[in-house]
PDB file of C-alpha atoms and ligand atoms in Angstrom:
ATOM      1  CA  MET E  30     -62.605-188.681   8.500  1.00 80.00           C
ATOM      2  CA  ASP E  31     -60.450-184.611   8.609  1.00 83.00           C
ATOM      3  CA  ASP E  32     -57.603-187.325   6.043  1.00 85.00           C
ATOM      4  CA  TYR E  33     -59.582-187.813   3.693  1.00 88.00           C
ATOM      5  CA  LEU E  34     -60.368-184.477   3.436  1.00 89.00           C
ATOM      6  CA  GLU E  35     -56.555-182.921   3.817  1.00 88.00           C
ATOM      7  CA  GLN E  36     -55.875-185.441   1.409  1.00 88.00           C
ATOM      8  CA  ILE E  37     -58.264-184.910  -1.006  1.00 89.00           C
ATOM      9  CA  LEU E  38     -57.794-181.388  -0.919  1.00 88.00           C
ATOM     10  CA  HIS E  39     -54.509-182.568  -1.101  1.00 86.00           C
ATOM     11  CA  LEU E  40     -54.936-184.658  -4.406  1.00 88.00           C
ATOM     12  CA  ILE E  41     -56.777-181.485  -6.285  1.00 85.00           C
ATOM     13  CA  GLU E  42     -54.588-179.302  -5.480  1.00 83.00           C
ATOM     14  CA  GLU E  43     -51.157-181.777  -6.826  1.00 84.00           C
ATOM     15  CA  LYS E  44     -53.292-182.422 -10.333  1.00 84.00           C
ATOM     16  CA  GLY E  45     -56.273-181.889 -10.220  1.00 80.00           C
ATOM     17  CA  TYR E  46     -59.292-184.945  -9.510  1.00 82.00           C
ATOM     18  CA  ALA E  47     -58.076-187.416  -6.369  1.00 89.00           C
ATOM     19  CA  ARG E  48     -58.882-191.056  -7.712  1.00 89.00           C
ATOM     20  CA  ALA E  49     -60.124-193.541  -5.583  1.00 88.00           C
ATOM     21  CA  VAL E  50     -57.555-195.191  -6.270  1.00 90.00           C
ATOM     22  CA  ASP E  51     -55.146-192.582  -5.219  1.00 91.00           C
ATOM     23  CA  ILE E  52     -55.855-191.787  -1.864  1.00 91.00           C
ATOM     24  CA  SER E  53     -56.264-195.288  -1.262  1.00 93.00           C
ATOM     25  CA  GLY E  54     -52.547-195.259  -1.757  1.00 91.00           C
ATOM     26  CA  LYS E  55     -52.072-191.576  -0.318  1.00 89.00           C
ATOM     27  CA  LEU E  56     -52.818-193.034   3.172  1.00 89.00           C
ATOM     28  CA  GLY E  57     -53.314-196.508   2.719  1.00 92.00           C
ATOM     29  CA  ILE E  58     -56.523-197.512   3.270  1.00 92.00           C
ATOM     30  CA  SER E  59     -58.861-200.178   1.072  1.00 94.00           C
ATOM     31  CA  GLN E  60     -59.834-198.857  -2.036  1.00 92.00           C
ATOM     32  CA  ALA E  61     -63.410-200.209  -0.972  1.00 93.00           C
ATOM     33  CA  SER E  62     -62.946-198.006   1.973  1.00 93.00           C
ATOM     34  CA  VAL E  63     -61.839-194.957   0.429  1.00 92.00           C
ATOM     35  CA  THR E  64     -64.877-195.827  -1.687  1.00 91.00           C
ATOM     36  CA  ASN E  65     -67.680-196.067   0.950  1.00 92.00           C
ATOM     37  CA  MET E  66     -66.376-193.808   2.772  1.00 91.00           C
ATOM     38  CA  LEU E  67     -66.378-191.278  -0.955  1.00 91.00           C
ATOM     39  CA  GLN E  68     -70.282-192.311  -0.024  1.00 91.00           C
ATOM     40  CA  LYS E  69     -70.346-190.630   3.262  1.00 93.00           C
ATOM     41  CA  LEU E  70     -68.810-187.613   2.413  1.00 93.00           C
ATOM     42  CA  ASP E  71     -71.175-187.612  -0.337  1.00 94.00           C
ATOM     43  CA  GLY E  72     -74.302-188.232   1.174  1.00 95.00           C
ATOM     44  CA  GLU E  73     -73.103-184.363   4.065  1.00 94.00           C
ATOM     45  CA  GLY E  74     -72.019-182.610   0.740  1.00 95.00           C
ATOM     46  CA  LEU E  75     -68.904-182.059   1.364  1.00 93.00           C
ATOM     47  CA  VAL E  76     -67.388-184.462  -2.532  1.00 92.00           C
ATOM     48  CA  LYS E  77     -69.363-184.658  -5.200  1.00 91.00           C
ATOM     49  CA  HIS E  78     -68.268-186.254  -8.220  1.00 85.00           C
ATOM     50  CA  GLU E  79     -67.879-186.152 -11.745  1.00 81.00           C
ATOM     51  CA  LYS E  80     -67.443-187.993 -14.027  1.00 77.00           C
ATOM     52  CA  TYR E  81     -64.364-187.905 -15.945  1.00 78.00           C
ATOM     53  CA  ARG E  82     -62.613-185.641 -13.094  1.00 77.00           C
ATOM     54  CA  GLY E  83     -63.176-187.789  -9.792  1.00 83.00           C
ATOM     55  CA  THR E  84     -63.612-186.599  -6.429  1.00 88.00           C
ATOM     56  CA  VAL E  85     -64.092-182.999  -5.847  1.00 89.00           C
ATOM     57  CA  LEU E  86     -65.018-180.847  -3.683  1.00 91.00           C
ATOM     58  CA  THR E  87     -67.832-178.484  -2.742  1.00 92.00           C
ATOM     59  CA  GLU E  88     -67.626-175.407  -0.957  1.00 94.00           C
ATOM     60  CA  GLU E  89     -68.386-176.637   2.092  1.00 94.00           C
ATOM     61  CA  GLY E  90     -65.596-179.509   2.246  1.00 91.00           C
ATOM     62  CA  LEU E  91     -63.372-176.253   0.542  1.00 91.00           C
ATOM     63  CA  ARG E  92     -64.154-174.547   3.249  1.00 93.00           C
ATOM     64  CA  ILE E  93     -63.744-176.977   5.760  1.00 90.00           C
ATOM     65  CA  ALA E  94     -60.086-178.970   4.210  1.00 89.00           C
ATOM     66  CA  GLY E  95     -58.772-175.714   3.779  1.00 89.00           C
ATOM     67  CA  ALA E  96     -58.784-174.867   7.252  1.00 90.00           C
ATOM     68  CA  ILE E  97     -57.241-178.825   8.264  1.00 89.00           C
ATOM     69  CA  VAL E  98     -54.704-177.862   5.437  1.00 89.00           C
ATOM     70  CA  GLU E  99     -53.836-174.508   7.634  1.00 92.00           C
ATOM     71  CA  ARG E 100     -53.511-176.287  11.073  1.00 94.00           C
ATOM     72  CA  HIS E 101     -51.230-178.785   9.162  1.00 92.00           C
ATOM     73  CA  GLN E 102     -48.790-176.202   8.354  1.00 94.00           C
ATOM     74  CA  THR E 103     -49.207-173.554  11.373  1.00 96.00           C
ATOM     75  CA  LEU E 104     -48.063-177.426  13.698  1.00 97.00           C
ATOM     76  CA  THR E 105     -45.839-177.657  10.877  1.00 96.00           C
ATOM     77  CA  ARG E 106     -44.017-174.510  11.028  1.00 97.00           C
ATOM     78  CA  PHE E 107     -43.615-174.355  14.811  1.00 97.00           C
ATOM     79  CA  LEU E 108     -42.776-177.665  14.507  1.00 97.00           C
ATOM     80  CA  ARG E 109     -40.132-176.569  12.216  1.00 97.00           C
ATOM     81  CA  LEU E 110     -38.812-174.260  14.678  1.00 97.00           C
ATOM     82  CA  PHE E 111     -36.826-176.230  16.796  1.00 94.00           C
ATOM     83  CA  GLY E 112     -34.499-177.825  14.013  1.00 88.00           C
ATOM     84  CA  LEU E 113     -36.357-180.970  14.088  1.00 91.00           C
ATOM     85  CA  ASP E 114     -36.220-184.061  10.779  1.00 93.00           C
ATOM     86  CA  GLU E 115     -38.537-183.757   8.515  1.00 96.00           C
ATOM     87  CA  ASP E 116     -39.252-187.189   8.918  1.00 96.00           C
ATOM     88  CA  THR E 117     -40.544-186.696  12.886  1.00 96.00           C
ATOM     89  CA  ILE E 118     -42.256-183.267  11.902  1.00 96.00           C
ATOM     90  CA  TYR E 119     -44.581-185.125   9.244  1.00 93.00           C
ATOM     91  CA  ARG E 120     -45.411-187.983  11.554  1.00 93.00           C
ATOM     92  CA  ASP E 121     -45.763-185.892  15.115  1.00 95.00           C
ATOM     93  CA  VAL E 122     -48.410-183.123  12.981  1.00 94.00           C
ATOM     94  CA  GLU E 123     -50.062-185.949  11.571  1.00 89.00           C
ATOM     95  CA  GLY E 124     -51.270-187.012  15.385  1.00 89.00           C
ATOM     96  CA  MET E 125     -51.256-184.110  16.744  1.00 93.00           C
ATOM     97  CA  GLU E 126     -53.832-181.927  14.600  1.00 90.00           C
ATOM     98  CA  HIS E 127     -56.344-184.888  15.552  1.00 83.00           C
ATOM     99  CA  HIS E 128     -56.316-183.763  19.025  1.00 89.00           C
ATOM    100  CA  VAL E 129     -55.213-180.442  18.949  1.00 93.00           C
ATOM    101  CA  SER E 130     -58.537-177.799  19.740  1.00 93.00           C
ATOM    102  CA  LYS E 131     -58.902-174.610  18.581  1.00 92.00           C
ATOM    103  CA  PRO E 132     -57.443-172.562  21.608  1.00 96.00           C
ATOM    104  CA  THR E 133     -54.244-174.354  22.007  1.00 97.00           C
ATOM    105  CA  LEU E 134     -54.177-174.602  18.255  1.00 96.00           C
ATOM    106  CA  GLU E 135     -54.202-170.852  18.660  1.00 97.00           C
ATOM    107  CA  VAL E 136     -51.934-171.152  21.136  1.00 98.00           C
ATOM    108  CA  ILE E 137     -49.581-171.974  19.254  1.00 98.00           C
ATOM    109  CA  ARG E 138     -49.561-169.962  16.182  1.00 97.00           C
ATOM    110  CA  ALA E 139     -49.146-166.466  18.976  1.00 97.00           C
ATOM    111  CA  VAL E 140     -45.570-169.187  20.697  1.00 97.00           C
ATOM    112  CA  ALA E 141     -44.408-169.758  16.973  1.00 97.00           C
ATOM    113  CA  ASP E 142     -45.140-166.031  15.354  1.00 97.00           C
ATOM    114  CA  ALA E 143     -43.043-164.958  18.843  1.00 97.00           C
ATOM    115  CA  LEU E 144     -40.252-167.212  18.630  1.00 97.00           C
ATOM    116  CA  GLU E 145     -40.234-166.277  14.653  1.00 96.00           C
ATOM    117  CA  GLY E 146     -38.907-162.319  15.703  1.00 95.00           C
ATOM    118  CA  ASN E 147     -37.749-162.930  18.186  1.00 97.00           C
ATOM    119  CA  ASP E 148     -33.676-165.153  17.817  1.00 96.00           C
ATOM    120  CA  LYS E 149     -32.613-164.724  20.822  1.00 97.00           C
ATOM    121  CA  LEU E 150     -35.851-166.545  22.077  1.00 96.00           C
ATOM    122  CA  LEU E 151     -35.193-169.043  20.056  1.00 97.00           C
ATOM    123  CA  SER E 152     -31.359-169.911  20.057  1.00 96.00           C
ATOM    124  CA  GLU E 153     -31.884-170.525  23.894  1.00 96.00           C
ATOM    125  CA  VAL E 154     -34.715-171.938  23.307  1.00 95.00           C
ATOM    126  CA  LYS E 155     -32.756-174.779  20.487  1.00 94.00           C
ATOM    127  CA  ARG E 156     -30.056-174.749  22.758  1.00 94.00           C
ATOM    128  CA  ARG E 157     -32.360-175.630  26.387  1.00 94.00           C
ATOM    129  CA  ILE E 158     -33.812-178.488  23.566  1.00 91.00           C
ATOM    130  CA  ARG E 159     -30.361-179.279  23.067  1.00 90.00           C
ATOM    131  CA  LYS E 160     -29.126-180.065  26.306  1.00 92.00           C
ATOM    132  CA  GLU E 161     -32.214-182.307  27.047  1.00 90.00           C
ATOM    133  CA  LEU E 162     -31.710-184.294  24.145  1.00 86.00           C
ATOM    134  CA  GLY E 163     -28.830-184.203  25.218  1.00 82.00           C
ATOM    135  CA  ARG E 164     -27.738-183.028  21.505  1.00 67.00           C
TER     136      ARG E 164
HETATM  137 ZN1  LIG X 346     -51.976-183.864   8.035  1.00 59.83          ZN
END
């Protein structure tokens, strides 16, 4: 469900609307499943269907999707500090974001902030990672 809200928000930001066919393409899920999920989200008051625009988020849907995207960005910002490749970062963030608790996310955010403000420590951490990975 998080994946849906996240993709709907991305699509709305990109194109101004989200259609089932686009959501299905982004998530690699059949259009029938997407339609089912959209009905469920509609029932929970998170999305609504507008005739010429497709699916849009309600205020509550927007709030939840915003938090999901923010979590994705925090995890991405953290992993980017260490020079990992973008594919690895994206794949790992997509996995981690569903499991990370709020307190752990706050830990990661605080560590990212601290490392961003401390080049010396960041270089030391990266040096250790390179050594562990044998690069
Ligand atoms: Zn994500």
